[in-house]
Amino acid sequence: MTTQPVQVENQTGPDAAKTAMLRTMIRIRRFEEKLAWLFKRGQLPGFVHLYLGEEAVAVGVCAALRPDDRITSTHRGHGHLIAKGASIDKMMAELYGRVDGYCRGKGGSMHIVSFELGIMGTNGIVGGGIPIGTGSAWGDKQLGRDSVTVVFFGDGASNQGVFFESMNLAAIWNLPVVFVCENNGYTEWTPTHELTAGRIVDRGTPMGIPGEQVDGNDVEAMRDATARAVARARAGGGPTLIEARTYRWHGHNEGEEAFAGDYRPQSEQDEWRGRDPIAAYGRTLVEEGVLSQADWDAIDAEESAGVEAAVEFAAASPFPDPEEALQDLFAATPKGSMR
Ligand SMILES: Cc1ncc(C[n+]2csc(CCOP(=O)(O)OP(=O)(O)O)c2C)c(N)n1
Ligand SMILES: [Mg+2]
């Protein structure tokens, strides 16, 4: 962001935190709308899976985290990263395949990592982040740190064996991990109920892992449920499973219109668009007197400008030198790597 965020006048404490959550959801929304626009014009290499409509999940969850807490993400990960504090300049550069991106332009949408920010990576392998996050929590426990790891994954990923294996280890070792399943009703082009037996929220029950189902379009409900799970984990109480019920507005991936057919009823899409998490929260904050409509509009304009600046930043960055192609792909085990 090159613009200075406008502070809503006289805001402190909880009001400032609420405004920050609205702002972050708007940032994700405007960033991803731009990605959709760029993709249609052939300006983005590779696949993109957009998070539009699901913004309240990432923002609510990350609002309950400390900077030293960690997350693992998915193929639909831009929202998670922005909510954890990633720069949209560096994300856009990564999506453009440029050297100023988080992974020097060699990763793209599904391989964005920032260890400094506690971002253990977006991930093209469905369920791939689940054992990584469980391992991250194990590492913290071994080292006596009180950080917590949040694992984001989808309803489809909840059918992967590695989810059950990871929950088993998290339970038996009492690990500080929060499993956040984003149930958006679809696994690619198949409705969740055609693939997934029982309730996802109950899947940890046989292992003694408490589960909570939350309205994933309600950012404060997401923040509060996560805060409870994080407090438990930090205090040594072990893992929790949160099932966030939400909906993706766009296709599984951009460009699916070319082959996917009409797999979601229009009435269902309209209903969920009517439950826009950003519009709902903005209205709530105006009604509560936290901010005015003019403040809301100013935040939106600022975030839109920030996205335009990110595109300029990315487009001005060079492509990586082909000589770099094999750099940073393999890590030599550093001495004292456990610290
Ligand atoms: C191990 C593995 N199997 C299959 C795929 C292909 N694939 C990519 S996304 C996806 C669906 C994931 O659905 P879900 O976990 O519900 O996440 P959502 O896309 O709905 O956010 C599949 C099957 C993959 N990337 N990795
Ligand atoms: Mg899904």
Coordinates of C-alpha atoms and ligand atoms in Angstrom, one line a residue:
M1 CA 0.0 0.0 0.0
T2 CA 1.4 3.3 -0.9
T3 CA -1.5 5.4 0.5
Q4 CA -1.7 6.2 4.2
P5 CA -4.8 4.7 5.8
V6 CA -7.3 7.3 7.0
Q7 CA -8.1 6.9 10.6
V8 CA -11.7 7.2 11.5
E9 CA -11.8 10.2 13.9
N10 CA -11.6 9.5 17.7
Q11 CA -11.5 5.8 17.3
T12 CA -9.8 3.6 19.8
G13 CA -9.9 0.1 21.2
P14 CA -12.8 -2.1 20.1
D15 CA -14.2 0.4 17.6
A16 CA -10.8 0.7 15.9
A17 CA -10.6 -3.1 15.8
K18 CA -14.0 -3.4 14.2
T19 CA -13.1 -0.8 11.6
A20 CA -9.9 -2.6 10.9
M21 CA -11.8 -5.9 10.3
L22 CA -14.1 -4.1 7.8
R23 CA -11.1 -2.5 6.1
T24 CA -9.4 -5.8 5.7
M25 CA -12.4 -7.5 4.3
I26 CA -12.8 -4.7 1.8
R27 CA -9.1 -5.0 0.9
I28 CA -9.5 -8.7 0.1
R29 CA -12.7 -8.0 -1.9
R30 CA -11.1 -5.2 -4.1
F31 CA -7.9 -7.2 -4.5
E32 CA -9.7 -10.2 -5.8
E33 CA -12.1 -8.3 -8.0
K34 CA -9.0 -6.9 -9.6
L35 CA -7.6 -10.4 -10.0
A36 CA -10.8 -11.6 -11.8
W37 CA -10.5 -8.6 -14.1
L38 CA -6.9 -9.2 -14.9
F39 CA -7.4 -12.9 -15.4
K40 CA -10.1 -12.3 -18.0
R41 CA -7.6 -10.1 -19.9
G42 CA -5.0 -12.8 -19.8
Q43 CA -2.7 -10.8 -17.6
L44 CA -2.2 -13.4 -14.9
P45 CA -0.2 -16.5 -15.5
G46 CA -1.6 -19.7 -14.0
F47 CA -4.8 -20.6 -12.1
V48 CA -6.5 -18.4 -9.6
H49 CA -9.1 -19.5 -7.1
L50 CA -11.0 -16.6 -5.6
Y51 CA -12.2 -16.1 -2.0
L52 CA -14.9 -13.5 -2.9
G53 CA -17.8 -14.0 -0.5
E54 CA -15.7 -15.8 2.2
E55 CA -13.8 -12.8 3.5
A56 CA -15.3 -12.9 7.0
V57 CA -13.8 -16.2 7.7
A58 CA -10.1 -15.2 7.2
V59 CA -10.6 -11.8 8.7
G60 CA -12.4 -13.0 11.8
V61 CA -9.9 -15.8 12.4
C62 CA -6.8 -13.7 12.0
A63 CA -8.3 -10.9 14.2
A64 CA -8.0 -13.4 17.1
L65 CA -4.3 -14.2 16.4
R66 CA -1.0 -12.6 17.5
P67 CA 1.7 -11.8 15.0
D68 CA 3.8 -14.8 16.2
D69 CA 0.9 -17.2 15.6
R70 CA 1.0 -19.1 12.4
I71 CA -1.4 -20.1 9.6
T72 CA -1.4 -22.6 6.8
S73 CA -3.5 -21.9 3.8
T74 CA -5.0 -23.5 0.7
H75 CA -5.3 -23.0 -3.1
R76 CA -7.9 -20.3 -2.2
G77 CA -5.5 -18.5 0.0
H78 CA -5.3 -14.8 -0.9
G79 CA -7.8 -13.8 1.8
H80 CA -5.9 -15.7 4.5
L81 CA -2.7 -14.0 3.7
I82 CA -4.1 -10.5 3.5
A83 CA -5.9 -11.1 6.8
K84 CA -2.5 -12.2 8.4
G85 CA -0.9 -9.0 7.2
A86 CA 0.6 -9.7 3.8
S87 CA 1.4 -6.8 1.6
I88 CA -0.8 -6.7 -1.5
D89 CA 2.1 -5.2 -3.5
K90 CA 4.2 -8.2 -2.9
M91 CA 1.3 -10.6 -3.4
M92 CA 0.4 -9.0 -6.7
A93 CA 4.0 -9.1 -7.8
E94 CA 4.1 -12.8 -7.0
L95 CA 0.9 -13.4 -9.0
Y96 CA 2.5 -11.5 -11.9
G97 CA 5.5 -13.8 -11.7
R98 CA 7.9 -10.9 -10.8
V99 CA 11.0 -10.7 -8.6
D100 CA 9.4 -8.4 -6.0
G101 CA 6.9 -11.1 -5.2
Y102 CA 7.0 -13.1 -1.9
C103 CA 8.7 -16.0 -3.6
R104 CA 10.6 -13.9 -6.2
G105 CA 7.9 -14.6 -8.7
K106 CA 8.5 -18.4 -8.8
G107 CA 5.5 -19.5 -6.7
G108 CA 2.4 -17.7 -7.9
S109 CA -1.0 -17.8 -6.3
M110 CA -0.6 -21.3 -4.7
H111 CA 2.9 -21.0 -3.4
I112 CA 3.0 -17.8 -1.3
V113 CA 5.1 -18.0 1.9
S114 CA 6.2 -15.4 4.5
F115 CA 7.7 -17.0 7.6
E116 CA 8.1 -13.5 9.1
L117 CA 4.4 -13.0 9.0
G118 CA 3.7 -16.6 10.2
I119 CA 2.4 -17.6 6.8
M120 CA 3.5 -21.1 6.1
G121 CA 2.2 -21.1 2.6
T122 CA -0.8 -21.2 0.3
N123 CA -0.9 -24.8 -1.0
G124 CA -2.1 -26.4 -4.2
I125 CA -2.4 -29.8 -2.6
V126 CA -5.8 -30.2 -1.2
G127 CA -5.3 -30.9 2.6
G128 CA -1.6 -30.3 2.2
G129 CA -1.6 -27.5 4.8
I130 CA -3.2 -29.7 7.5
P131 CA -0.1 -31.8 8.5
I132 CA 2.2 -28.8 8.0
G133 CA 0.2 -26.7 10.5
T134 CA 0.0 -29.7 12.9
G135 CA 3.8 -30.0 12.6
S136 CA 4.1 -26.3 13.3
A137 CA 2.1 -26.6 16.5
W138 CA 4.2 -29.6 17.5
G139 CA 7.3 -27.5 17.0
D140 CA 6.0 -24.8 19.3
K141 CA 5.1 -27.3 21.9
Q142 CA 8.5 -28.9 21.7
L143 CA 10.2 -25.5 22.1
G144 CA 7.9 -24.4 25.0
R145 CA 6.5 -21.5 23.0
D146 CA 2.9 -20.4 23.4
S147 CA 2.2 -19.7 19.8
V148 CA -0.9 -21.2 18.1
T149 CA -1.2 -22.4 14.5
V150 CA -4.4 -22.1 12.6
V151 CA -5.0 -24.6 9.7
F152 CA -7.4 -23.4 7.0
F153 CA -8.8 -26.1 4.7
G154 CA -12.0 -26.7 2.7
D155 CA -14.9 -29.1 3.1
G156 CA -13.4 -31.2 0.3
A157 CA -10.1 -31.4 2.2
S158 CA -12.0 -32.7 5.2
N159 CA -12.3 -36.0 3.3
Q160 CA -8.6 -36.5 3.0
G161 CA -7.0 -39.2 5.2
V162 CA -4.4 -36.8 6.3
F163 CA -7.0 -34.7 8.1
F164 CA -7.9 -37.6 10.4
E165 CA -4.2 -38.5 10.9
S166 CA -3.4 -34.9 11.8
M167 CA -6.3 -34.6 14.2
N168 CA -5.2 -37.9 15.8
L169 CA -1.7 -36.6 16.5
A170 CA -3.0 -33.2 17.6
A171 CA -5.3 -34.9 20.1
I172 CA -2.8 -37.4 21.4
W173 CA -0.1 -34.8 21.7
N174 CA -2.4 -32.1 22.9
L175 CA -1.1 -29.6 20.3
P176 CA -1.9 -25.9 20.1
V177 CA -3.7 -26.0 16.7
V178 CA -7.0 -24.8 15.5
F179 CA -8.5 -26.6 12.5
V180 CA -10.7 -24.2 10.5
C181 CA -12.8 -25.9 7.9
E182 CA -14.2 -23.5 5.3
N183 CA -17.4 -25.3 4.3
N184 CA -18.5 -23.4 1.1
G185 CA -20.8 -26.1 0.0
Y186 CA -18.8 -27.3 -3.0
T187 CA -15.7 -29.4 -3.7
E188 CA -14.8 -28.2 -7.2
W189 CA -18.1 -28.7 -9.1
T190 CA -19.7 -31.2 -6.7
P191 CA -22.0 -30.3 -3.8
T192 CA -20.4 -31.2 -0.4
H193 CA -23.4 -33.4 0.6
E194 CA -22.7 -35.7 -2.3
L195 CA -19.2 -36.4 -1.0
T196 CA -19.1 -35.9 2.7
A197 CA -20.7 -38.2 5.3
G198 CA -22.1 -36.8 8.5
R199 CA -21.3 -33.3 9.9
I200 CA -17.8 -32.0 9.4
V201 CA -17.9 -30.3 12.8
D202 CA -18.4 -33.7 14.5
R203 CA -15.3 -35.3 12.9
G204 CA -13.0 -34.6 15.8
T205 CA -15.5 -35.9 18.4
P206 CA -14.3 -39.5 18.6
M207 CA -10.8 -38.1 19.3
G208 CA -12.1 -35.8 22.0
I209 CA -11.5 -32.6 19.9
P210 CA -14.3 -30.1 20.5
G211 CA -16.1 -28.8 17.4
E212 CA -18.0 -25.6 16.8
Q213 CA -20.1 -24.7 13.8
V214 CA -20.0 -20.9 13.0
D215 CA -21.7 -18.6 10.5
G216 CA -18.7 -17.9 8.3
N217 CA -20.3 -14.8 6.9
D218 CA -20.3 -13.2 10.4
V219 CA -16.9 -11.7 11.0
E220 CA -17.4 -11.1 14.8
A221 CA -18.8 -14.7 15.3
M222 CA -15.7 -16.0 13.5
R223 CA -13.4 -13.8 15.6
D224 CA -15.1 -14.9 18.9
A225 CA -15.1 -18.6 18.1
T226 CA -11.4 -18.4 17.1
A227 CA -10.5 -16.5 20.2
R228 CA -12.1 -19.2 22.4
A229 CA -10.2 -21.9 20.5
V230 CA -6.9 -20.0 20.6
A231 CA -7.2 -19.3 24.3
R232 CA -7.7 -23.0 25.0
A233 CA -4.8 -24.0 22.8
R234 CA -2.5 -21.4 24.3
A235 CA -3.4 -22.6 27.8
G236 CA -2.4 -26.1 26.9
G237 CA -6.0 -27.3 26.3
G238 CA -5.2 -28.8 22.9
P239 CA -6.9 -28.6 19.4
T240 CA -10.3 -27.4 18.3
L241 CA -12.2 -27.8 15.1
I242 CA -14.2 -24.9 13.7
E243 CA -16.6 -25.4 10.8
A244 CA -17.3 -22.1 9.1
R245 CA -20.4 -22.2 6.9
T246 CA -19.9 -19.9 3.9
Y247 CA -20.1 -19.7 0.1
R248 CA -17.8 -18.7 -2.7
W249 CA -19.3 -16.2 -5.1
H250 CA -17.1 -17.0 -8.1
G251 CA -16.3 -20.3 -9.7
H252 CA -14.0 -23.0 -8.3
N253 CA -11.3 -21.3 -10.5
E254 CA -11.5 -18.3 -12.7
G255 CA -12.4 -19.3 -16.3
E256 CA -14.4 -22.4 -15.3
E257 CA -17.4 -21.0 -17.4
A258 CA -15.5 -22.5 -20.4
F259 CA -16.1 -26.1 -19.2
A260 CA -17.9 -26.4 -15.8
G261 CA -21.6 -26.0 -16.9
D262 CA -24.4 -24.8 -14.7
Y263 CA -23.8 -26.6 -11.4
R264 CA -25.1 -24.1 -8.9
P265 CA -28.8 -23.0 -8.8
Q266 CA -29.1 -19.3 -9.5
S267 CA -31.5 -19.0 -6.5
E268 CA -28.8 -20.4 -4.2
Q269 CA -26.2 -17.9 -5.6
D270 CA -28.6 -15.0 -5.2
E271 CA -29.4 -16.0 -1.6
W272 CA -25.7 -16.1 -0.6
R273 CA -24.9 -12.9 -2.4
G274 CA -27.7 -11.3 -0.3
R275 CA -25.8 -12.4 2.7
D276 CA -22.7 -10.4 1.7
P277 CA -20.4 -10.4 4.8
I278 CA -19.0 -7.0 4.0
A279 CA -22.2 -5.1 3.4
A280 CA -23.7 -6.7 6.5
Y281 CA -20.8 -5.7 8.7
G282 CA -20.6 -2.2 7.3
R283 CA -24.3 -1.7 7.9
T284 CA -23.9 -3.0 11.5
L285 CA -21.0 -0.6 12.2
V286 CA -22.9 2.4 10.8
E287 CA -25.9 1.4 12.9
E288 CA -23.7 1.0 16.0
G289 CA -22.3 4.5 15.4
V290 CA -18.7 3.0 15.0
L291 CA -18.3 4.8 11.7
S292 CA -20.3 6.9 9.3
Q293 CA -21.3 5.9 5.7
A294 CA -18.8 8.6 4.6
D295 CA -16.0 6.8 6.6
W296 CA -17.0 3.5 5.0
D297 CA -16.9 5.0 1.5
A298 CA -13.5 6.6 2.2
I299 CA -12.1 3.3 3.4
D300 CA -13.4 1.6 0.3
A301 CA -11.9 4.3 -2.0
E302 CA -8.6 4.0 -0.2
E303 CA -8.5 0.2 -0.5
S304 CA -9.4 0.4 -4.2
A305 CA -6.5 2.9 -4.7
G306 CA -4.2 0.5 -2.8
V307 CA -5.1 -2.3 -5.3
E308 CA -4.4 0.0 -8.3
A309 CA -1.0 0.8 -6.7
A310 CA -0.3 -2.9 -6.2
V311 CA -0.9 -3.5 -9.9
E312 CA 1.5 -0.7 -10.8
F313 CA 4.1 -2.0 -8.3
A314 CA 3.8 -5.5 -9.8
A315 CA 3.9 -4.4 -13.4
A316 CA 7.0 -2.3 -12.8
S317 CA 8.9 -5.3 -11.2
P318 CA 11.1 -7.3 -13.6
F319 CA 10.7 -11.1 -14.3
P320 CA 13.2 -13.2 -12.4
D321 CA 16.5 -14.0 -14.2
P322 CA 16.3 -17.6 -15.7
E323 CA 19.6 -18.2 -13.9
E324 CA 17.6 -18.1 -10.6
A325 CA 15.2 -20.9 -11.6
L326 CA 16.7 -23.5 -9.3
Q327 CA 17.6 -21.1 -6.4
D328 CA 15.6 -21.4 -3.2
L329 CA 13.9 -24.7 -4.2
F330 CA 15.8 -26.9 -1.8
A331 CA 16.8 -26.0 1.8
A332 CA 20.0 -27.2 3.2
T333 CA 19.4 -28.2 6.9
P334 CA 20.6 -25.1 8.8
K335 CA 22.6 -25.7 11.9
G336 CA 20.4 -25.4 14.9
S337 CA 17.3 -25.5 12.7
M338 CA 15.1 -26.4 15.6
R339 CA 15.5 -22.9 17.1
Ligands
LIG1 C1 -4.5 -33.9 -3.3 C2 -5.4 -33.2 -4.3 N1 -6.4 -33.8 -4.9 C3 -7.2 -33.1 -5.8 C4 -6.8 -31.8 -6.2 C5 -7.7 -31.1 -7.2 N2 -8.5 -30.1 -6.5 C6 -8.1 -28.8 -6.4 S1 -9.1 -27.9 -5.5 C7 -10.1 -29.2 -5.2 C8 -11.4 -29.0 -4.4 C9 -11.1 -28.6 -3.0 O1 -12.4 -28.4 -2.4 P1 -12.5 -27.8 -0.9 O2 -11.5 -28.4 0.0 O3 -13.9 -27.8 -0.5 O4 -12.0 -26.3 -1.1 P2 -12.7 -25.1 -1.9 O5 -12.1 -25.1 -3.3 O6 -14.1 -25.3 -1.9 O7 -12.2 -23.8 -1.2 C10 -9.7 -30.3 -5.8 C11 -10.3 -31.6 -5.7 C12 -5.7 -31.2 -5.6 N3 -5.3 -30.0 -5.9 N4 -5.0 -31.9 -4.7
MG2 MG -15.3 -26.3 -0.6

